[in-house]
Coordinates of C-alpha atoms in Angstrom, one line a residue:
X3 CA -5.1 -6.8 -9.8
X4 CA -3.7 -3.6 -9.3
X5 CA -0.8 -1.0 -9.4
X6 CA 6.1 6.4 -7.8
X7 CA 4.8 9.5 -7.5
X8 CA 6.6 12.0 -9.4
X9 CA 5.8 15.6 -9.5
X10 CA 4.5 17.4 -6.5
X11 CA 3.6 21.1 -6.4
X12 CA 3.3 22.5 -3.0
X13 CA 1.9 25.9 -2.0
X14 CA 2.1 26.5 1.7
X15 CA -0.1 28.8 3.7
X16 CA 1.9 31.2 5.8
X17 CA 5.1 30.3 4.0
X18 CA 6.6 31.2 0.6
X19 CA 5.0 29.1 -2.2
X20 CA 7.3 26.3 -3.1
X21 CA 7.5 23.9 -6.0
X22 CA 9.0 20.5 -5.3
X23 CA 9.8 17.9 -7.8
X24 CA 9.5 14.4 -6.3
X25 CA 10.8 11.5 -8.2
X26 CA 8.8 8.5 -7.1
X27 CA 10.7 5.3 -7.6
X28 CA 8.6 3.4 -10.0
X29 CA 6.4 2.3 -7.2
X30 CA 3.8 4.1 -5.5
X31 CA 5.8 7.0 -4.9
X32 CA 3.8 8.2 -2.1
X33 CA 5.4 7.6 1.0
X34 CA 6.8 4.2 1.4
X35 CA 9.7 5.9 2.7
X36 CA 8.9 9.2 1.2
X37 CA 5.6 10.9 0.7
X38 CA 3.8 10.7 -2.5
X39 CA 4.3 14.4 -2.9
X40 CA 7.4 14.0 -0.9
X41 CA 9.1 16.8 0.9
X42 CA 12.4 15.2 0.0
X43 CA 13.3 13.8 -3.4
X44 CA 12.7 10.1 -3.7
X45 CA 15.5 8.1 -5.3
X46 CA 14.9 6.7 -8.7
X47 CA 15.0 2.9 -9.0
X48 CA 14.4 0.1 -6.5
X49 CA 16.4 0.4 -3.4
X50 CA 16.9 -1.9 -0.4
X51 CA 19.1 -2.3 2.6
X52 CA 22.3 -4.0 1.3
X53 CA 22.9 -6.1 4.4
X54 CA 19.3 -7.0 5.3
X55 CA 16.8 -9.6 4.2
X56 CA 13.2 -10.5 5.1
X57 CA 12.8 -14.2 5.7
X58 CA 9.4 -15.9 5.8
X59 CA 9.2 -19.4 7.3
X60 CA 6.8 -22.2 6.7
X61 CA 4.1 -22.5 9.3
X62 CA 5.3 -24.4 12.4
X63 CA 9.0 -23.8 11.9
X64 CA 10.6 -23.7 15.3
X65 CA 13.5 -21.7 16.6
X66 CA 16.0 -24.5 16.0
X67 CA 14.9 -24.7 12.3
X68 CA 15.0 -20.9 11.9
X69 CA 18.5 -20.8 13.4
X70 CA 19.7 -23.5 11.1
X71 CA 18.3 -21.6 8.1
X72 CA 20.0 -18.4 9.2
X73 CA 23.3 -20.3 9.5
X74 CA 23.2 -21.2 5.8
X75 CA 23.8 -17.5 5.0
X76 CA 25.8 -16.7 8.1
X77 CA 23.0 -14.3 9.0
X78 CA 22.0 -13.1 12.4
X79 CA 18.5 -12.3 13.7
X80 CA 17.9 -8.6 13.8
X81 CA 14.2 -8.5 14.5
X82 CA 11.0 -10.7 14.5
X83 CA 8.8 -8.7 12.2
X84 CA 5.8 -11.1 12.4
X85 CA 5.5 -13.5 15.3
X86 CA 4.1 -16.8 14.2
X87 CA 0.7 -17.8 15.6
X88 CA -1.8 -20.2 14.2
X89 CA -1.9 -19.6 10.4
X90 CA 0.3 -16.5 10.8
X91 CA 3.8 -17.7 9.9
X92 CA 7.0 -16.2 11.4
X93 CA 8.8 -13.5 9.4
X94 CA 12.3 -12.3 10.5
X95 CA 14.5 -9.4 9.5
X96 CA 18.0 -10.9 9.3
X97 CA 21.4 -9.1 9.0
X98 CA 24.1 -10.4 6.7
X99 CA 27.9 -10.1 7.3
X100 CA 29.6 -7.0 5.9
X101 CA 30.2 -7.4 2.2
X102 CA 28.0 -10.5 1.8
X103 CA 26.6 -11.3 -1.6
X104 CA 22.9 -10.7 -1.1
X105 CA 21.7 -12.7 -4.1
X106 CA 23.7 -15.7 -2.9
X107 CA 22.3 -15.3 0.6
X108 CA 18.8 -15.4 -0.8
X109 CA 19.5 -18.6 -2.7
X110 CA 21.1 -20.2 0.4
X111 CA 18.2 -19.3 2.6
X112 CA 15.5 -20.5 0.1
X113 CA 17.3 -23.8 -0.1
X114 CA 16.3 -24.6 3.5
X115 CA 13.0 -26.5 3.9
X116 CA 11.9 -24.3 6.7
X117 CA 12.1 -21.1 4.5
X118 CA 9.0 -20.1 2.5
X119 CA 10.7 -17.1 1.0
X120 CA 13.7 -14.7 1.4
X121 CA 13.6 -11.2 -0.1
X122 CA 15.2 -7.7 0.1
X123 CA 14.0 -5.2 2.8
X124 CA 12.9 -2.7 0.2
X125 CA 12.9 1.1 0.8
X126 CA 9.5 2.7 0.4
X127 CA 8.6 6.3 -0.3
X128 CA 6.0 8.9 -0.6
X129 CA 1.1 9.1 -3.8
X130 CA -24.9 19.5 4.7
X131 CA -22.8 22.4 3.4
X132 CA -19.4 23.4 4.7
X133 CA -18.7 27.0 5.8
X134 CA -14.9 26.3 6.0
X135 CA -13.2 29.1 4.1
X136 CA -11.1 26.9 1.7
X137 CA -14.4 25.2 0.7
X138 CA -16.4 28.3 0.2
X139 CA -13.7 30.2 -1.7
X140 CA -13.6 27.6 -4.4
X141 CA -10.2 26.1 -3.6
X142 CA -11.4 22.8 -2.2
X143 CA -12.4 21.5 -5.7
X144 CA -11.9 17.9 -4.8
X145 CA -15.0 17.9 -2.6
X146 CA -17.3 19.6 -5.1
X147 CA -19.7 18.0 -7.6
X148 CA -21.6 19.0 -10.6
X149 CA -24.6 20.5 -8.7
X150 CA -22.9 21.7 -5.5
X151 CA -22.1 25.3 -4.6
X152 CA -19.3 25.8 -5.4
X153 CA -19.3 23.3 -8.3
X154 CA -16.8 21.3 -10.2
X155 CA -18.1 18.3 -12.2
X156 CA -14.7 16.4 -11.7
X157 CA -14.7 16.7 -7.9
X158 CA -15.5 13.8 -5.7
X159 CA -19.1 15.0 -5.1
X160 CA -18.7 14.6 -1.3
X161 CA -20.5 17.9 -0.8
X162 CA -23.7 16.4 -2.3
X163 CA -23.5 13.7 0.4
X164 CA -23.1 16.3 3.1
X165 CA -26.1 18.2 1.8
X166 CA -28.1 15.0 2.4
X167 CA -26.9 14.9 6.0
X168 CA -24.3 12.2 5.4
X169 CA -21.2 13.5 7.2
X170 CA -19.7 10.4 8.7
X171 CA -19.6 8.6 12.1
X172 CA -17.3 8.7 15.1
X173 CA -17.7 4.9 15.3
X174 CA -15.8 4.4 12.0
X175 CA -12.0 4.2 12.1
X176 CA -9.4 4.6 9.4
X177 CA -5.7 3.7 9.6
X178 CA -3.3 6.2 8.1
X179 CA -0.2 4.3 7.1
X180 CA 2.2 7.1 6.2
X181 CA 4.2 9.7 8.0
X182 CA 2.8 10.8 11.3
X183 CA -0.2 13.1 11.9
X184 CA -0.4 16.4 13.8
X185 CA -3.3 15.1 15.9
X186 CA -3.7 18.5 17.7
X187 CA -4.0 20.5 14.4
X188 CA -7.0 22.9 14.7
X189 CA -8.8 20.9 12.0
X190 CA -7.9 17.5 13.3
X191 CA -8.1 17.8 17.1
X192 CA -10.5 15.2 18.3
X193 CA -10.4 13.3 15.0
X194 CA -7.3 11.1 15.8
X195 CA -7.0 8.6 18.5
X196 CA -7.1 4.9 19.6
X197 CA -10.2 4.3 21.6
X198 CA -8.5 1.6 23.7
X199 CA -5.9 4.0 24.9
X200 CA -7.5 7.4 25.1
X201 CA -8.1 8.3 28.7
X202 CA -6.1 5.2 29.8
X203 CA -3.2 5.0 32.3
X204 CA 0.2 6.3 31.3
X205 CA 2.7 3.5 31.0
X206 CA 0.1 0.8 30.7
X207 CA -0.9 -1.2 27.6
X208 CA -4.6 -0.5 28.2
X209 CA -5.9 -2.2 25.1
X210 CA -3.4 -5.1 25.4
X211 CA -2.3 -4.9 21.8
X212 CA 1.4 -5.0 22.6
X213 CA 2.0 -1.2 22.3
X214 CA 2.2 0.9 25.4
X215 CA 0.4 4.3 25.3
X216 CA -0.4 4.2 21.5
X217 CA -2.9 6.9 22.2
X218 CA -2.8 8.3 18.7
X219 CA -1.1 5.3 17.0
X220 CA 2.5 4.1 16.7
X221 CA 5.8 5.2 15.1
X222 CA 7.3 2.1 13.6
X223 CA 10.3 4.0 12.3
X224 CA 11.4 4.9 15.9
X225 CA 9.4 2.3 17.7
X226 CA 7.7 4.7 20.0
X227 CA 4.3 6.4 20.4
X228 CA 5.4 9.8 19.1
X229 CA 3.4 9.9 15.9
X230 CA 3.9 13.7 15.6
X231 CA 7.4 15.0 15.9
X232 CA 6.5 18.7 15.8
X233 CA 8.8 21.2 14.1
X234 CA 8.1 23.5 11.2
X235 CA 5.9 22.9 8.1
X236 CA 7.7 21.2 5.3
X237 CA 9.6 18.8 7.6
X238 CA 8.3 15.5 9.0
X239 CA 4.7 14.6 9.2
X240 CA 3.4 17.1 6.5
X241 CA 2.4 14.3 4.1
X242 CA 0.6 12.2 6.7
X243 CA -1.2 15.3 8.1
X244 CA -2.2 16.3 4.6
X245 CA -3.7 12.8 3.9
X246 CA -5.5 12.8 7.2
X247 CA -7.1 16.2 6.5
X248 CA -8.6 15.0 3.2
X249 CA -10.1 12.0 4.9
X250 CA -11.4 13.6 8.0
X251 CA -10.8 17.3 8.7
X252 CA -13.7 18.5 10.8
X253 CA -16.3 21.1 9.7
X254 CA -15.6 24.0 12.0
X255 CA -15.9 27.1 9.8
X256 CA -12.1 27.3 9.6
X257 CA -9.4 26.0 7.4
X258 CA -10.4 23.0 5.3
X259 CA -12.9 20.1 5.6
X260 CA -12.5 16.4 4.8
X261 CA -14.7 13.9 3.0
X262 CA -15.9 12.9 6.5
X263 CA -16.7 15.6 9.1
X264 CA -17.1 12.8 11.7
X265 CA -14.6 9.9 11.7
X266 CA -11.8 8.7 13.7
X267 CA -8.2 8.1 12.4
X268 CA -5.2 6.3 13.9
X269 CA -1.6 6.9 12.8
X270 CA 0.5 4.0 11.6
X271 CA 3.7 6.0 11.0
X272 CA 6.5 4.2 9.3
X273 CA 7.8 6.8 6.9
X274 CA 10.6 8.7 8.7
X275 CA 13.4 11.1 7.7
X276 CA 14.9 8.7 5.3
X277 CA 11.7 7.0 4.0
X278 CA 10.4 3.7 5.3
X279 CA 11.3 0.0 5.0
X280 CA 9.3 -3.0 4.0
X281 CA 9.7 -4.5 7.5
X282 CA 8.1 -1.4 9.1
X283 CA 5.3 -1.2 6.5
X284 CA 4.3 -4.8 7.5
X285 CA 4.2 -3.9 11.2
X286 CA 2.0 -1.0 10.4
X287 CA -0.4 -3.0 8.3
X288 CA -0.6 -5.7 11.0
X289 CA -1.1 -3.1 13.7
X290 CA -4.5 -2.2 12.2
X291 CA -5.4 -5.8 11.5
X292 CA -4.8 -6.6 15.2
X293 CA -6.7 -3.5 16.4
X294 CA -9.7 -4.7 14.4
X295 CA -9.5 -8.1 16.0
X296 CA -9.6 -6.3 19.4
X297 CA -12.9 -4.7 18.4
X298 CA -11.8 -1.3 16.9
X299 CA -14.0 -0.7 13.8
X300 CA -11.1 -0.3 11.3
X301 CA -12.9 0.0 8.0
X302 CA -10.0 1.0 5.7
X303 CA -6.3 2.0 5.7
X304 CA -4.9 4.7 3.5
X305 CA -1.7 3.9 1.7
X306 CA -0.3 6.9 -0.1
X307 CA 3.2 5.3 -0.4
X308 CA 5.1 2.9 -2.6
X309 CA 8.5 1.9 -3.9
X310 CA 10.9 -1.0 -4.2
X311 CA 10.1 -4.4 -5.6
X312 CA 7.5 -7.1 -5.0
X313 CA 7.4 -8.4 -1.5
X314 CA 5.6 -11.6 -0.5
X315 CA 5.7 -10.5 3.1
X316 CA 3.8 -7.3 2.3
X317 CA 1.3 -9.2 0.2
X318 CA 0.7 -11.6 3.0
X319 CA 0.1 -8.7 5.5
X320 CA -2.4 -7.2 3.1
X321 CA -4.2 -10.5 2.9
X322 CA -4.4 -10.7 6.7
X323 CA -6.1 -7.3 6.5
X324 CA -8.4 -8.6 3.9
X325 CA -9.4 -11.5 6.1
X326 CA -10.1 -9.1 8.9
X327 CA -12.4 -7.1 6.5
X328 CA -10.2 -4.0 6.0
X329 CA -10.2 -2.2 2.6
X330 CA -6.6 -1.3 1.6
X331 CA -6.8 1.9 -0.5
X332 CA -3.5 2.5 -2.3
X333 CA -1.9 5.1 -4.5
X334 CA -1.3 4.0 -8.1
X335 CA 2.0 5.9 -8.1
X336 CA 3.5 8.9 -9.8
X337 CA 5.6 7.4 -12.6
X338 CA 9.3 7.3 -12.6
X339 CA 12.1 9.8 -12.5
X340 CA 10.8 11.5 -15.6
X341 CA 7.6 12.7 -13.9
X342 CA 5.4 10.9 -16.4
X343 CA 2.9 8.3 -15.4
X344 CA 3.7 4.6 -16.0
X345 CA 1.4 1.8 -17.1
X346 CA 1.1 -0.4 -14.1
X347 CA -0.1 -3.3 -16.2
X348 CA 3.4 -3.6 -17.7
X349 CA 5.4 -1.9 -14.9
X350 CA 3.9 -3.0 -11.6
X351 CA 3.8 -0.5 -8.8
X352 CA 3.7 -1.9 -5.2
X353 CA 1.8 -2.1 -3.0
X354 CA -1.0 -1.0 -5.3
X355 CA -0.3 -3.7 -7.9
X356 CA -0.7 -6.7 -5.6
X357 CA -3.7 -9.0 -6.5
X358 CA -5.3 -8.9 -3.1
X359 CA -9.1 -8.5 -3.4
X360 CA -9.3 -5.8 -0.8
X361 CA -7.0 -3.4 -2.7
X362 CA -8.4 -0.3 -4.3
X363 CA -5.8 1.4 -6.5
X364 CA -6.2 5.1 -7.2
X365 CA -5.0 7.3 -10.1
X366 CA -5.1 11.1 -9.9
X367 CA -7.2 13.5 -12.1
X368 CA -7.1 17.3 -12.4
X369 CA -9.8 19.8 -11.9
X370 CA -10.5 19.7 -15.7
X371 CA -11.0 16.0 -15.7
X372 CA -7.7 15.0 -17.3
X373 CA -5.6 12.2 -15.9
X374 CA -2.7 14.0 -14.2
X375 CA 0.4 13.7 -16.3
X376 CA 2.4 12.2 -13.4
X377 CA -0.3 9.6 -12.5
X378 CA 0.2 6.0 -13.2
X379 CA -2.6 4.1 -14.9
X380 CA -3.5 0.6 -15.9
X381 CA -6.7 -1.0 -17.4
X382 CA -6.4 -4.0 -15.1
X383 CA -4.3 -2.8 -12.2
X384 CA -5.7 0.7 -11.4
X385 CA -9.3 0.8 -10.3
X386 CA -10.5 4.4 -10.6
X387 CA -9.4 8.1 -10.6
X388 CA -10.0 10.8 -7.9
X389 CA -9.0 14.4 -7.4
X390 CA -5.2 14.5 -7.0
X391 CA -3.9 17.8 -8.4
X392 CA -3.8 21.1 -6.5
X393 CA -5.4 19.6 -3.4
X394 CA -5.6 21.8 -0.3
X395 CA -5.4 20.1 3.1
X396 CA -3.9 20.3 6.6
X397 CA -0.1 20.1 7.1
X398 CA 2.1 20.0 10.2
X399 CA 2.6 22.9 12.5
X400 CA -1.0 24.1 12.1
X401 CA -0.5 24.7 8.4
X402 CA -2.4 24.3 5.2
X403 CA -0.9 23.4 1.8
X404 CA -1.8 22.5 -1.7
X405 CA -0.2 19.3 -2.9
X406 CA -0.4 17.2 -6.1
X407 CA 0.1 13.4 -6.4
X408 CA -1.7 10.1 -6.4
X409 CA -1.0 10.4 -2.6
X410 CA -3.7 13.1 -2.6
X411 CA -6.2 11.2 -4.7
X412 CA -6.0 8.2 -2.5
X413 CA -7.5 9.7 0.7
X414 CA -10.5 11.0 -1.2
X415 CA -11.3 7.3 -1.9
X416 CA -10.4 6.2 1.6
X417 CA -12.7 8.9 2.9
X418 CA -15.5 7.6 0.7
X419 CA -15.0 4.1 2.1
X420 CA -15.4 5.5 5.6
X421 CA -18.4 7.5 4.7
X422 CA -20.0 4.5 3.1
X423 CA -19.4 2.4 6.3
X424 CA -21.1 5.2 8.3
X425 CA -24.3 4.9 6.2
X426 CA -24.1 1.1 5.8
X427 CA -22.8 -0.2 9.2
X428 CA -21.4 -3.7 9.0
X429 CA -20.7 -3.6 5.3
X430 CA -17.9 -5.9 4.3
X431 CA -14.7 -4.8 2.6
X432 CA -15.9 -6.5 -0.6
X433 CA -19.2 -4.6 -0.5
X434 CA -17.5 -1.3 0.2
X435 CA -15.1 -1.8 -2.7
X436 CA -17.8 -2.9 -5.1
X437 CA -19.9 0.3 -4.2
X438 CA -16.9 2.5 -4.9
X439 CA -16.2 0.9 -8.3
X440 CA -19.8 0.4 -9.5
X441 CA -20.6 4.1 -8.9
X442 CA -17.5 5.5 -10.7
X443 CA -18.5 8.1 -13.3
X444 CA -17.3 7.4 -16.8
X445 CA -14.4 9.7 -17.7
X446 CA -12.8 10.1 -21.1
X447 CA -9.3 10.5 -19.7
X448 CA -9.6 7.2 -17.8
X449 CA -11.3 5.1 -20.4
X450 CA -9.1 2.0 -21.1
X451 CA -6.7 3.3 -18.4
X452 CA -8.5 2.1 -15.3
X453 CA -10.6 -0.9 -14.4
X454 CA -13.8 1.2 -14.2
X455 CA -12.9 3.8 -16.8
X456 CA -14.2 6.3 -14.4
X457 CA -13.7 8.6 -11.4
X458 CA -14.9 8.7 -7.8
X459 CA -18.4 9.8 -7.0
X460 CA -18.9 9.8 -3.2
X461 CA -22.6 10.6 -3.2
X462 CA -23.3 7.9 -5.9
X463 CA -21.3 5.3 -3.9
X464 CA -23.5 5.9 -0.9
X465 CA -26.6 5.0 -3.0
X466 CA -25.2 1.6 -3.9

């Protein structure tokens, strides 16, 4: 049970303060194509490539059967999104002839016995004590707690965990499925990297995962290893870098600090200049599942994105992550084009509203404890709230910015999952999720609007 991001305010350090209004398409409007806070406006409504479909086949369907099925719709193979192996069935991206009737093509494909489903290729968008200055000057309220210094009773209470010496582990890995990450940012240098490729040979697939030189992750939008495109702040990779900073910016007496001071992150970039596609989101999800199977301790993925309609292919990919023991933390979304949060119980937002047991859906609250006006909610489809308004973190080109959105709330929870795994090594995805939900602090603005009726408390979660 679960759960676009609308309104994003952005104040950028070193640049003129800017206010951006992001219309999240009634789905997690955090980057599935655009960031949750989005640096470019998301398009209202569900959108998909007019001439493309995702086709999932029954287990064991061979090439001859797949070719026969494609022929029913005069479609041609564009790409194998998921390669069939064992229980993992084949998923293809197919291209239709110009002007083809997409709905009819779906019907024709589904009529073939080798086809399990056919669906649109939806467009996704963007939802100890620290001496770091943004923490000490009172601006990093999302890390505070009722008894910390500085204090804010509606913060995540991560600072109380730090005071008890719980600052994370370099043996814990988090996948950031989003835009890219500026991995050499002063607050992130050393925090981002694939252990099977760091220090490896150039041009060699050292970890044998099928991706050559994915040292910091992979760009599924461009199909290369350039997860940070560079450029100026406010362009590409701001959103992904902001998310990463909240999860794991290091404590270095400069800039900001994340929920974890010690953690490792890997970039699964699929949101590009024009958003992202369902097909590429699936590849990113499976990328981390496969890394875990290769021995990388991927505890959770952060998913501050959403948009489009329901996809069986995405739900299946999330279930593969569940089987591998990965928590899928997802933004609940920022409402529709009106900037007002929607009820995900009646208007599902994907991927946060899928029923997979490893999903934790996150709403946004403000520093005064109210549910942010833009944040989606849902008594059965949104699990808990977390700080998501006026959140300072790292941005591309060595910057720092304040963003608002469920995209910003989500990494607080992902960070908490990683911190829990550092204290309780070997904890399953189910145990981590249960600890996060059981420890939620009852909050009036979230009563009857989330599963727990409460907000994140990092320190309390670690005691579970």
